[in-house]
């Protein structure tokens, strides 16, 4: 075997020694470190290598290497990035997972390293393009996608780029405009605001104006008029046209190939770990993703050739650009790779599983649970609990008359305390091709028949997915952060919509308090993060106010945002987003504590005293895990 020291690039000496991100750009076919101030900028004419170092077991590190290929980069540069990625892996001991990232088709894992998003810029070093910094300010139009992981893409500055389904950002020298398509998602609108704030601080020194323009609402005396003037005047825009970027690769039965000098040789029979020889490289074709498996006994040149073979395979098969290529090393296989084999002997925890244990430990510790047997050396984030991967598909059904009724897209996030719901979230995690989060939510005022039916129908759905999800039951008021984070925001209304609830209320002779869009309703905004921003409808009386909180008061067509004297700016921002969710396009009337108007107090039935103390939540017993053992017919537990 050749000596690794002879093939390592000096730029990679001493890398991977601290947790975080390191980036190199390919310049004149050599990796050059990117200054931290430029992290997140990616030029379309260049190729980059990104190393992400994460904590692992026993003080060791876990490595993910991504090589990013710009849409205008040359084949030579892209090939250099791929080859240098192999050299970087060698410098790290040959145990990193490698990922190919194409501009516009980046994986969620890659995008999660950059907040709020990556900045795709035209130009590049090797391509001969000028950097944007070297030119006069150029007005740019971006399309902004993603509810949690933001995908920002520059599109031609033309009316034809706009559509009714997406959110766009128009960055001009003195003002940044956000254009919300009529059918765009409220979560994406909120994420676009974060991107605009980033652009304002990063490229405008925080001094430019920001304007929101809603599709279909033309007002020549407002920002809307200014916006359309930049496009040559107002005119109808076309419907969204599907293009190559919208093609989603399909998963196909896995096929294993041995990579040799003569090309690819397909393996026969059921896939098993025993087929993989440690002195060879293999290609596993799964359709939507292609894996390269590298044996520990292979040389650096063989590993480079295997990566090149994967690139050529994807091209020869005319696969969509969004097809991912992932390279794994023997002994460090991901779950996504191993799940394609019928036989893979169970061993010790993989690095990914160990990391998962650390996340679980963080969640339990945050909830005050004493932890024994957890990995002490695994650093965990105690500030934010481990949430599910973003960018997935969410489906919600309401239980009514023995059936599950699908909720329209615009109603997802709305819950009624008198109803029960089934929630299915399908997503792609870092290690799995497809994961599912399945649960049913039980409203505190729901009837027993709906609760039983929710459990039965959720179990049927669980079986149809071949038992892959973990099926959970969630009670109103006891939602875990992972559940709340799926909805932006989550709002719980009074009353219920199911026929069973309506009948139950009528039989008891009680008044139906079910929320209506034209009634008087008061909502408490408590959380400020994605994992705790649950909004609750409370009694529409002055005593429900609290100086520490923000509340939304709906009175017919009016919407007041009341912010207590001790509430935070973050609470006010969340409250504004909730108002848009409840009544899209509504004009908010701000009511700061102490400056309320007569219509505000009239809607609440008159002014009364209220508290300025923190409302204590109901005490919930900590979860406990018991082990059971059978001894001579009796059961003992500890």
Coordinates of C-alpha atoms in Angstrom, one line a residue, residues 139-141 157-159 162 170-177 213 223-234:
X139 CA -30.7 43.9 -8.2
X140 CA -31.3 40.2 -7.6
X141 CA -34.4 38.0 -7.4
X157 CA -35.0 39.2 -12.6
X158 CA -38.1 39.1 -14.7
X159 CA -41.9 38.9 -14.2
X162 CA -42.8 34.9 -10.4
X170 CA -36.2 41.0 -4.5
X171 CA -33.0 42.5 -3.2
X172 CA -32.5 46.1 -4.5
X173 CA -30.0 48.7 -3.3
X174 CA -32.3 50.6 -1.0
X175 CA -35.1 48.2 -0.3
X176 CA -35.7 44.4 0.1
X177 CA -39.1 43.2 -1.0
X213 CA -46.0 42.4 -1.1
X223 CA -44.8 49.1 -1.5
X224 CA -46.9 47.0 -3.8
X225 CA -46.9 49.7 -6.5
X226 CA -43.1 50.2 -6.1
X227 CA -42.5 46.5 -6.5
X228 CA -44.5 46.2 -9.7
X229 CA -42.8 49.3 -11.2
X230 CA -39.5 47.4 -11.0
X231 CA -41.0 44.7 -13.2
X232 CA -42.3 47.3 -15.7
X233 CA -45.8 47.7 -14.2
X234 CA -48.5 45.4 -12.8

